[in-house]
CSV table of C-alpha atoms and ligand atoms in Angstrom, one decimal:
chain,number,residue,atom,x,y,z
A,1,MET,CA,248.2,-72.0,129.0
A,2,THR,CA,244.5,-71.7,128.2
A,3,ILE,CA,242.3,-74.6,127.2
A,4,ILE,CA,240.6,-74.2,123.8
A,5,ASN,CA,237.3,-76.0,124.7
A,6,ASP,CA,236.7,-74.5,128.1
A,7,ARG,CA,233.0,-75.3,128.5
A,8,LEU,CA,233.7,-77.6,131.5
A,9,LEU,CA,235.9,-75.0,133.2
A,10,LYS,CA,233.4,-72.3,132.6
A,11,ALA,CA,230.5,-74.4,133.9
A,12,LEU,CA,232.5,-75.1,137.0
A,13,ARG,CA,232.9,-71.3,137.5
A,14,LEU,CA,229.2,-71.0,136.8
A,15,GLU,CA,229.9,-68.8,133.8
A,16,PRO,CA,227.6,-68.8,130.8
A,17,VAL,CA,228.4,-71.4,128.1
A,18,ASP,CA,227.1,-71.8,124.5
A,19,ARG,CA,226.0,-75.3,125.4
A,20,PRO,CA,226.4,-77.5,128.5
A,21,PRO,CA,229.7,-79.5,128.6
A,22,VAL,CA,229.3,-83.2,128.1
A,23,TRP,CA,231.5,-86.1,129.2
A,24,LEU,CA,230.8,-89.6,130.5
A,25,MET,CA,232.2,-91.4,133.5
A,26,ARG,CA,234.1,-94.5,132.3
A,27,GLN,CA,234.1,-93.0,128.8
A,28,ALA,CA,237.3,-95.1,128.2
A,29,GLY,CA,236.8,-98.8,128.9
A,30,ARG,CA,235.6,-102.2,128.1
A,31,TYR,CA,232.5,-101.2,126.1
A,32,LEU,CA,234.9,-100.1,123.3
A,33,PRO,CA,236.4,-102.9,121.2
A,34,GLU,CA,239.5,-100.8,120.6
A,35,TYR,CA,240.1,-100.6,124.4
A,36,LEU,CA,239.9,-104.4,124.7
A,37,GLN,CA,242.5,-104.7,122.0
A,38,VAL,CA,245.0,-102.3,123.7
A,39,ARG,CA,244.4,-103.9,127.1
A,40,ALA,CA,245.2,-107.3,125.6
A,41,GLU,CA,248.4,-105.7,124.2
A,42,ALA,CA,249.3,-104.3,127.6
A,43,GLY,CA,248.8,-107.7,129.3
A,44,SER,CA,246.6,-106.8,132.3
A,45,PHE,CA,244.6,-103.7,133.4
A,46,MET,CA,247.3,-102.7,135.8
A,47,ASP,CA,250.0,-103.1,133.2
A,48,LEU,CA,247.9,-100.8,131.0
A,49,CYS,CA,247.7,-98.2,133.8
A,50,ARG,CA,251.5,-98.4,134.3
A,51,ASN,CA,252.2,-97.9,130.5
A,52,ALA,CA,252.0,-94.2,129.8
A,53,GLU,CA,251.9,-94.7,126.0
A,54,LEU,CA,249.1,-97.2,126.1
A,55,ALA,CA,247.1,-95.6,128.9
A,56,SER,CA,247.1,-92.2,127.1
A,57,GLU,CA,246.1,-94.0,123.9
A,58,VAL,CA,243.0,-95.6,125.6
A,59,ALA,CA,242.1,-92.1,127.1
A,60,MET,CA,242.1,-90.8,123.5
A,61,GLN,CA,239.8,-93.5,122.1
A,62,PRO,CA,236.4,-92.1,123.2
A,63,LEU,CA,237.5,-88.6,122.1
A,64,ARG,CA,238.1,-89.9,118.6
A,65,ARG,CA,234.6,-91.5,118.5
A,66,TYR,CA,232.5,-88.9,120.2
A,67,PRO,CA,232.1,-85.2,120.6
A,68,LEU,CA,233.2,-84.9,124.2
A,69,ASP,CA,234.1,-81.8,126.2
A,70,ALA,CA,236.6,-83.3,128.6
A,71,SER,CA,239.1,-86.1,128.9
A,72,ILE,CA,239.7,-88.1,132.1
A,73,LEU,CA,243.0,-89.5,133.3
A,74,PHE,CA,243.2,-93.2,132.5
A,75,SER,CA,244.0,-94.9,135.8
A,76,ASP,CA,242.1,-96.3,138.8
A,77,ILE,CA,241.2,-95.2,142.3
A,78,LEU,CA,242.9,-98.3,143.8
A,79,THR,CA,246.4,-97.1,142.8
A,80,ILE,CA,246.7,-95.5,146.3
A,81,PRO,CA,246.1,-98.6,148.4
A,82,ASP,CA,248.4,-100.5,146.0
A,83,ALA,CA,251.1,-97.9,146.6
A,84,MET,CA,250.6,-98.4,150.4
A,85,GLY,CA,251.6,-102.0,149.9
A,86,LEU,CA,248.3,-103.9,149.9
A,87,GLY,CA,249.1,-105.7,146.6
A,88,LEU,CA,246.3,-104.9,144.1
A,89,GLN,CA,245.2,-107.6,141.6
A,90,PHE,CA,242.4,-107.5,139.2
A,91,VAL,CA,241.0,-111.0,139.0
A,92,SER,CA,239.0,-111.4,135.8
A,93,GLY,CA,235.3,-111.6,136.4
A,94,GLU,CA,235.8,-110.7,140.1
A,95,GLY,CA,237.1,-107.2,140.0
A,96,PRO,CA,239.8,-105.8,142.4
A,97,VAL,CA,241.3,-108.0,145.1
A,98,PHE,CA,244.0,-107.0,147.7
A,99,GLU,CA,246.5,-109.6,148.7
A,100,ARG,CA,247.1,-107.9,152.1
A,101,PRO,CA,243.9,-106.1,153.2
A,102,VAL,CA,243.9,-104.0,156.4
A,103,LYS,CA,242.7,-106.3,159.2
A,104,THR,CA,243.9,-104.7,162.5
A,105,LEU,CA,244.7,-101.4,164.2
A,106,ARG,CA,248.4,-102.4,163.9
A,107,ASP,CA,248.0,-102.8,160.1
A,108,ILE,CA,246.7,-99.2,160.0
A,109,GLU,CA,249.6,-97.9,162.2
A,110,LYS,CA,252.1,-99.7,160.0
A,111,LEU,CA,250.6,-98.4,156.7
A,112,PRO,CA,253.3,-96.2,155.0
A,113,SER,CA,252.5,-92.8,153.6
A,114,PRO,CA,253.9,-93.3,150.1
A,115,ASP,CA,255.8,-90.6,148.3
A,116,VAL,CA,253.4,-90.1,145.4
A,117,HIS,CA,256.1,-88.9,143.0
A,118,ASP,CA,258.1,-92.2,143.6
A,119,GLU,CA,255.3,-94.7,144.1
A,120,LEU,CA,252.7,-93.2,141.8
A,121,GLY,CA,254.9,-91.4,139.3
A,122,TYR,CA,253.6,-93.7,136.6
A,123,VAL,CA,250.2,-91.9,136.9
A,124,MET,CA,251.8,-88.5,136.4
A,125,ASP,CA,253.5,-90.0,133.4
A,126,VAL,CA,250.1,-90.8,132.0
A,127,VAL,CA,248.9,-87.2,132.6
A,128,ARG,CA,251.9,-85.8,130.7
A,129,ALA,CA,251.5,-88.3,127.8
A,130,MET,CA,247.8,-87.4,127.6
A,131,ARG,CA,248.6,-83.7,127.5
A,132,VAL,CA,251.0,-84.3,124.6
A,133,LYS,CA,248.2,-86.0,122.6
A,134,ILE,CA,245.4,-83.7,123.6
A,135,GLY,CA,247.4,-80.5,123.4
A,136,GLN,CA,245.3,-77.6,124.7
A,137,ASP,CA,242.2,-78.8,123.0
A,138,LEU,CA,240.4,-80.2,126.0
A,139,PRO,CA,240.6,-80.1,129.8
A,140,ILE,CA,242.0,-83.2,131.5
A,141,ILE,CA,240.2,-84.4,134.6
A,142,GLY,CA,242.5,-85.9,137.3
A,143,PHE,CA,240.9,-88.0,140.1
A,144,SER,CA,241.3,-90.0,143.3
A,145,GLY,CA,239.0,-92.2,145.3
A,146,SER,CA,237.6,-90.6,148.4
A,147,PRO,CA,239.2,-91.7,151.7
A,148,TRP,CA,236.0,-93.5,152.7
A,149,THR,CA,235.7,-95.4,149.4
A,150,LEU,CA,239.4,-96.3,149.4
A,151,ALA,CA,239.0,-97.5,153.1
A,152,CYS,CA,236.0,-99.7,152.0
A,153,TYR,CA,238.3,-101.6,149.6
A,154,MET,CA,241.3,-101.7,152.0
A,155,LEU,CA,239.3,-103.1,154.9
A,156,GLU,CA,237.1,-105.4,152.9
A,157,GLY,CA,240.0,-106.7,150.6
A,158,GLN,CA,237.7,-106.6,147.6
A,159,GLY,CA,234.5,-105.2,146.3
A,160,THR,CA,231.4,-106.8,148.0
A,161,ARG,CA,227.7,-106.1,147.8
A,162,ASP,CA,227.4,-104.3,151.2
A,163,PHE,CA,231.0,-103.8,152.5
A,164,ALA,CA,229.9,-105.2,155.8
A,165,THR,CA,233.4,-105.8,157.1
A,166,ALA,CA,234.4,-102.2,156.3
A,167,ARG,CA,231.2,-100.8,157.8
A,168,SER,CA,231.7,-102.8,161.0
A,169,TRP,CA,234.7,-100.6,161.8
A,170,LEU,CA,232.3,-97.7,162.2
A,171,TRP,CA,230.9,-99.4,165.3
A,172,ARG,CA,233.8,-101.6,166.5
A,173,ALA,CA,236.7,-99.2,166.0
A,174,PRO,CA,235.7,-95.7,164.9
A,175,GLN,CA,238.9,-94.2,166.2
A,176,ALA,CA,241.1,-96.7,164.2
A,177,LEU,CA,238.9,-96.0,161.1
A,178,GLN,CA,239.4,-92.3,161.6
A,179,GLN,CA,243.2,-92.9,161.8
A,180,LEU,CA,243.0,-94.7,158.5
A,181,LEU,CA,241.0,-91.9,156.9
A,182,ASP,CA,243.4,-89.3,158.2
A,183,LYS,CA,246.3,-91.1,156.6
A,184,LEU,CA,244.4,-91.3,153.4
A,185,VAL,CA,243.6,-87.6,153.4
A,186,ILE,CA,247.3,-86.9,153.4
A,187,THR,CA,248.1,-89.2,150.5
A,188,VAL,CA,245.0,-88.3,148.4
A,189,THR,CA,245.9,-84.6,148.8
A,190,ASP,CA,249.5,-85.2,147.7
A,191,TYR,CA,248.3,-87.4,144.9
A,192,LEU,CA,245.9,-84.8,143.5
A,193,ALA,CA,248.4,-82.0,143.9
A,194,ALA,CA,250.9,-84.1,141.9
A,195,GLN,CA,248.3,-84.6,139.2
A,196,ALA,CA,247.7,-80.9,139.1
A,197,GLU,CA,251.5,-80.3,138.8
A,198,ALA,CA,251.6,-82.8,135.9
A,199,GLY,CA,249.0,-80.8,134.1
A,200,VAL,CA,245.4,-81.8,134.8
A,201,ASP,CA,242.8,-79.0,134.8
A,202,VAL,CA,240.0,-80.3,137.0
A,203,LEU,CA,240.1,-82.7,140.0
A,204,MET,CA,237.4,-85.2,140.9
A,205,LEU,CA,236.8,-87.2,144.1
A,206,PHE,CA,235.0,-90.5,143.5
A,207,ASP,CA,233.1,-91.4,146.6
A,208,THR,CA,231.3,-94.5,145.2
A,209,TRP,CA,230.4,-95.9,148.6
A,210,GLY,CA,229.4,-92.8,150.5
A,211,GLY,CA,225.8,-93.9,150.1
A,212,LEU,CA,226.4,-97.0,152.3
A,213,LEU,CA,226.5,-94.7,155.3
A,214,SER,CA,224.0,-93.1,157.6
A,215,GLU,CA,223.7,-89.4,157.3
A,216,ALA,CA,225.7,-88.7,160.4
A,217,HIS,CA,228.4,-91.3,159.4
A,218,TYR,CA,228.5,-89.8,155.9
A,219,ARG,CA,229.3,-86.4,157.3
A,220,LYS,CA,231.9,-87.5,159.7
A,221,PHE,CA,233.7,-90.3,157.8
A,222,SER,CA,233.1,-89.5,154.1
A,223,LEU,CA,232.3,-85.8,153.6
A,224,GLN,CA,234.6,-84.3,156.3
A,225,PRO,CA,237.8,-86.1,154.9
A,226,MET,CA,236.9,-84.8,151.4
A,227,ALA,CA,236.4,-81.3,152.7
A,228,ASN,CA,239.8,-81.6,154.4
A,229,ILE,CA,241.4,-82.6,151.1
A,230,ILE,CA,239.9,-79.6,149.3
A,231,ALA,CA,241.1,-77.3,152.1
A,232,GLN,CA,244.6,-78.8,152.2
A,233,LEU,CA,245.0,-78.7,148.4
A,234,LYS,CA,244.9,-74.9,148.8
A,235,SER,CA,246.7,-74.5,152.1
A,236,ARG,CA,249.5,-77.1,151.7
A,237,HIS,CA,250.0,-77.1,147.9
A,238,GLY,CA,248.6,-73.7,146.7
A,239,CYS,CA,246.4,-75.7,144.3
A,240,SER,CA,243.2,-74.0,143.4
A,241,LEU,CA,241.9,-76.3,140.6
A,242,PRO,CA,238.1,-76.8,140.8
A,243,VAL,CA,237.1,-80.1,142.5
A,244,ILE,CA,234.1,-82.1,141.6
A,245,LEU,CA,232.8,-84.2,144.5
A,246,PHE,CA,230.8,-87.3,143.5
A,247,SER,CA,229.2,-89.1,146.4
A,248,LYS,CA,227.0,-91.8,144.9
A,249,GLY,CA,223.7,-92.3,146.6
A,250,CYS,CA,224.0,-89.2,148.8
A,251,HIS,CA,221.6,-86.7,147.3
A,252,THR,CA,219.9,-86.1,150.6
A,253,GLN,CA,223.2,-84.5,151.7
A,254,ILE,CA,223.6,-81.9,149.0
A,255,ASP,CA,223.2,-79.0,151.5
A,256,GLU,CA,226.1,-80.4,153.5
A,257,MET,CA,228.2,-81.0,150.4
A,258,LEU,CA,227.9,-77.4,149.5
A,259,LYS,CA,230.0,-76.5,152.5
A,260,SER,CA,232.9,-78.7,151.4
A,261,GLY,CA,234.6,-76.1,149.1
A,262,CYS,CA,233.9,-78.1,146.0
A,263,ALA,CA,233.2,-76.4,142.6
A,264,GLY,CA,230.9,-79.1,141.3
A,265,LEU,CA,228.7,-81.9,142.6
A,266,GLY,CA,228.3,-85.2,140.8
A,267,VAL,CA,224.8,-86.7,141.4
A,268,ASP,CA,223.3,-90.0,140.5
A,269,TRP,CA,219.8,-90.7,139.1
A,270,ARG,CA,218.1,-91.0,142.4
A,271,ILE,CA,217.4,-87.2,142.3
A,272,SER,CA,216.0,-85.4,139.3
A,273,ILE,CA,218.6,-83.1,137.7
A,274,ASP,CA,216.4,-80.0,138.0
A,275,ALA,CA,216.0,-80.7,141.8
A,276,ALA,CA,219.7,-81.1,142.2
A,277,LEU,CA,220.4,-77.9,140.3
A,278,ARG,CA,217.8,-76.0,142.3
A,279,GLN,CA,219.3,-77.2,145.5
A,280,ALA,CA,222.8,-76.3,144.4
A,281,GLY,CA,221.2,-72.9,143.8
A,282,GLY,CA,223.9,-71.5,141.5
A,283,ARG,CA,226.5,-72.0,144.2
A,284,VAL,CA,228.3,-75.0,142.6
A,285,ALA,CA,228.0,-76.8,139.3
A,286,VAL,CA,226.0,-80.0,139.0
A,287,GLN,CA,227.2,-83.0,137.0
A,288,GLY,CA,225.0,-85.9,136.1
A,289,ASN,CA,222.9,-87.9,136.1
A,290,LEU,CA,221.4,-90.3,133.6
A,291,ASP,CA,221.0,-93.8,134.8
A,292,PRO,CA,223.8,-95.7,132.9
A,293,THR,CA,221.3,-98.6,132.3
A,294,ALA,CA,219.4,-96.2,130.0
A,295,LEU,CA,222.2,-96.8,127.5
A,296,LEU,CA,220.9,-100.4,127.2
A,297,ALA,CA,217.6,-99.1,125.7
A,298,GLU,CA,216.6,-98.8,122.1
A,299,PRO,CA,217.8,-95.6,120.3
A,300,ALA,CA,214.3,-94.0,120.4
A,301,ALA,CA,214.1,-94.4,124.2
A,302,ILE,CA,217.7,-93.1,124.6
A,303,ARG,CA,216.7,-90.0,122.5
A,304,GLN,CA,213.6,-89.5,124.7
A,305,ILE,CA,215.4,-89.8,128.0
A,306,ALA,CA,218.2,-87.5,126.9
A,307,THR,CA,215.7,-84.9,125.7
A,308,GLU,CA,213.8,-84.9,129.0
A,309,GLN,CA,217.1,-84.7,131.0
A,310,PHE,CA,218.3,-81.8,128.8
A,311,ALA,CA,215.1,-79.8,128.9
A,312,ALA,CA,215.0,-80.1,132.7
A,313,ALA,CA,218.5,-78.7,133.1
A,314,VAL,CA,219.7,-76.7,130.3
A,315,SER,CA,218.5,-73.3,131.4
A,316,GLN,CA,220.4,-73.5,134.8
A,317,PRO,CA,224.0,-72.3,135.2
A,318,GLY,CA,226.6,-74.9,135.9
A,319,PHE,CA,225.0,-77.9,134.3
A,320,ILE,CA,227.4,-80.6,133.2
A,321,PHE,CA,225.8,-83.4,131.2
A,322,ASN,CA,227.0,-86.9,132.3
A,323,LEU,CA,225.8,-90.2,133.6
A,324,GLY,CA,225.0,-90.9,137.2
A,325,HIS,CA,227.7,-93.6,137.3
A,326,GLY,CA,230.1,-95.2,134.8
A,327,ILE,CA,229.2,-96.6,131.4
A,328,MET,CA,228.7,-100.4,131.7
A,329,PRO,CA,230.8,-102.8,129.7
A,330,GLN,CA,227.8,-104.3,127.9
A,331,VAL,CA,226.7,-100.9,126.4
A,332,PRO,CA,226.8,-100.9,122.5
A,333,PRO,CA,229.1,-98.0,121.4
A,334,ASP,CA,226.4,-96.9,118.9
A,335,ASN,CA,224.1,-96.2,121.8
A,336,VAL,CA,226.6,-93.8,123.3
A,337,SER,CA,226.7,-92.0,119.8
A,338,CYS,CA,222.9,-91.9,119.9
A,339,LEU,CA,223.0,-90.2,123.3
A,340,LEU,CA,225.7,-87.7,122.5
A,341,ASP,CA,224.2,-86.8,119.0
A,342,THR,CA,220.9,-86.2,120.7
A,343,VAL,CA,222.5,-83.9,123.3
A,344,HIS,CA,224.4,-82.0,120.6
A,345,ALA,CA,221.3,-81.6,118.4
A,346,LEU,CA,219.3,-80.2,121.4
A,347,SER,CA,222.2,-77.8,122.2
A,348,ALA,CA,222.2,-76.5,118.6
A,349,ARG,CA,218.5,-75.7,118.9
A,350,GLN,CA,219.0,-73.6,122.0
B,401,CP3,O1,237.2,-93.4,131.7
B,401,CP3,C1,237.3,-93.2,133.0
B,401,CP3,O2,236.3,-92.9,133.7
B,401,CP3,C2,238.7,-93.2,133.6
B,401,CP3,C3,239.2,-94.3,134.2
B,401,CP3,C4,238.6,-94.9,135.5
B,401,CP3,C5,238.7,-96.3,135.8
B,401,CP3,N1,238.3,-96.5,137.1
B,401,CP3,C6,239.2,-97.3,134.8
B,401,CP3,C7,238.8,-98.7,135.0
B,401,CP3,C8,238.1,-94.3,136.7
B,401,CP3,C9,237.8,-92.8,136.9
B,401,CP3,C10,237.9,-95.3,137.6
B,401,CP3,C11,237.4,-95.1,139.0
B,401,CP3,C12,237.0,-96.2,139.9
B,401,CP3,N2,237.7,-97.4,140.0
B,401,CP3,C13,236.0,-96.2,140.8
B,401,CP3,C14,235.1,-95.0,141.1
B,401,CP3,C15,234.0,-94.8,140.1
B,401,CP3,C16,233.1,-96.0,140.1
B,401,CP3,O3,233.0,-96.6,139.0
B,401,CP3,O4,232.4,-96.2,141.0
B,401,CP3,C17,236.0,-97.4,141.5
B,401,CP3,C18,235.0,-97.9,142.6
B,401,CP3,C19,237.0,-98.2,140.9
B,401,CP3,C20,237.5,-99.6,141.4
B,401,CP3,C21,237.4,-100.5,140.3
B,401,CP3,N3,238.2,-100.5,139.1
B,401,CP3,C22,236.5,-101.7,140.1
B,401,CP3,C23,235.5,-102.0,141.1
B,401,CP3,C24,236.8,-102.3,138.9
B,401,CP3,C25,236.3,-103.6,138.3
B,401,CP3,C26,234.9,-103.5,137.9
B,401,CP3,C27,234.4,-102.3,137.2
B,401,CP3,O5,233.7,-101.5,137.8
B,401,CP3,O6,234.8,-102.1,136.0
B,401,CP3,C28,237.9,-101.5,138.3
B,401,CP3,C29,238.5,-101.8,137.0
B,401,CP3,C30,238.5,-100.7,136.0
B,401,CP3,N4,238.8,-99.4,136.2
B,401,CP3,C31,238.4,-100.9,134.6
B,401,CP3,C32,238.6,-99.6,134.0
B,401,CP3,C33,238.5,-99.3,132.5
B,401,CP3,C34,238.1,-102.2,133.9
B,401,CP3,C35,239.3,-103.0,133.9
B,401,CP3,C36,239.4,-104.0,132.8
B,401,CP3,O7,239.8,-103.5,131.7
B,401,CP3,O8,239.1,-105.2,133.0
């Protein structure tokens, strides 16, 4: 079945588009009052993720408000460690916390490789419910955390400023860390393949904490496992959906990322969008990269930033307009309208 609005798919194939596709990381979430209402109805965030009807509803909310060119699965990256038995809880004001973090080599050896259809079937139910609501109008982006970023939370037990405990494994027990990453490669690959089977059109790897690593460690412990996933999606599952690789804070590694087999690179605001596009050199698409704090500015400033960003990127193939990280909960929804209206007005003038 073909997708009617195929700008994102075309950009990922580096084909010409009438205007750049636009979507926003965390486009569904706490900045929308209607999201908060549905979350309250569901009980907790994880209850919401496990309820296909309500999760697909919150995925639709930004599409009703804004002219977006893609939807994204409503779920979280931490569903995998939860399915491995770590006991995920979202403590209000503190973010995710695991009841049973990974503390020893023995813990890694004991970690089960979950059957994603059994343990994470509720995620695939959300994909199918989204497809019913979206029809063929827009592509759906499925996603997973990268093995390294998942390992960060699993070893740390929660989000921290510098993930010092997780990083200490790089030096104290690199082989055990590698064993953990190898296990995660298998589960992430199965998980993404199951999302593809359930009907997503694009896959994205969120490597939020790749930027905590040295260049050499990034290549070995973050990028290589992601490249393995991309290769195994094809070889083990025959899945050839385009994969967007987003390693936050890693723009110095773009040349290395180009070898991963990805179709698109997500970049944050530390690099200018035209420099990122130039470095990608028409070999992969580039998605990004407005600083999400720009959405806290006055409308006139938002219009100016969007105009500059757009002018710098629009003429290059494979540009996907997005933020460099997720929308923050304190962003006024009208500011998101202002940003998207500006981008669309600029597109119309092309
Ligand atoms: O709209 C979308 O982008 C789709 C849904 C989505 C969520 N999380 C929903 C969510 C996606 C793609 C994610 C990815 C995710 N989750 C990442 C990678 C991207 C990134 O933002 O860096 C990470 C690191 C997580 C882990 C996570 N989930 C944290 C640290 C938190 C708490 C604080 C925060 O950043 O919001 C969450 C909770 C979460 N995930 C919420 C949502 C809508 C808020 C939960 C709530 O309603 O209280």
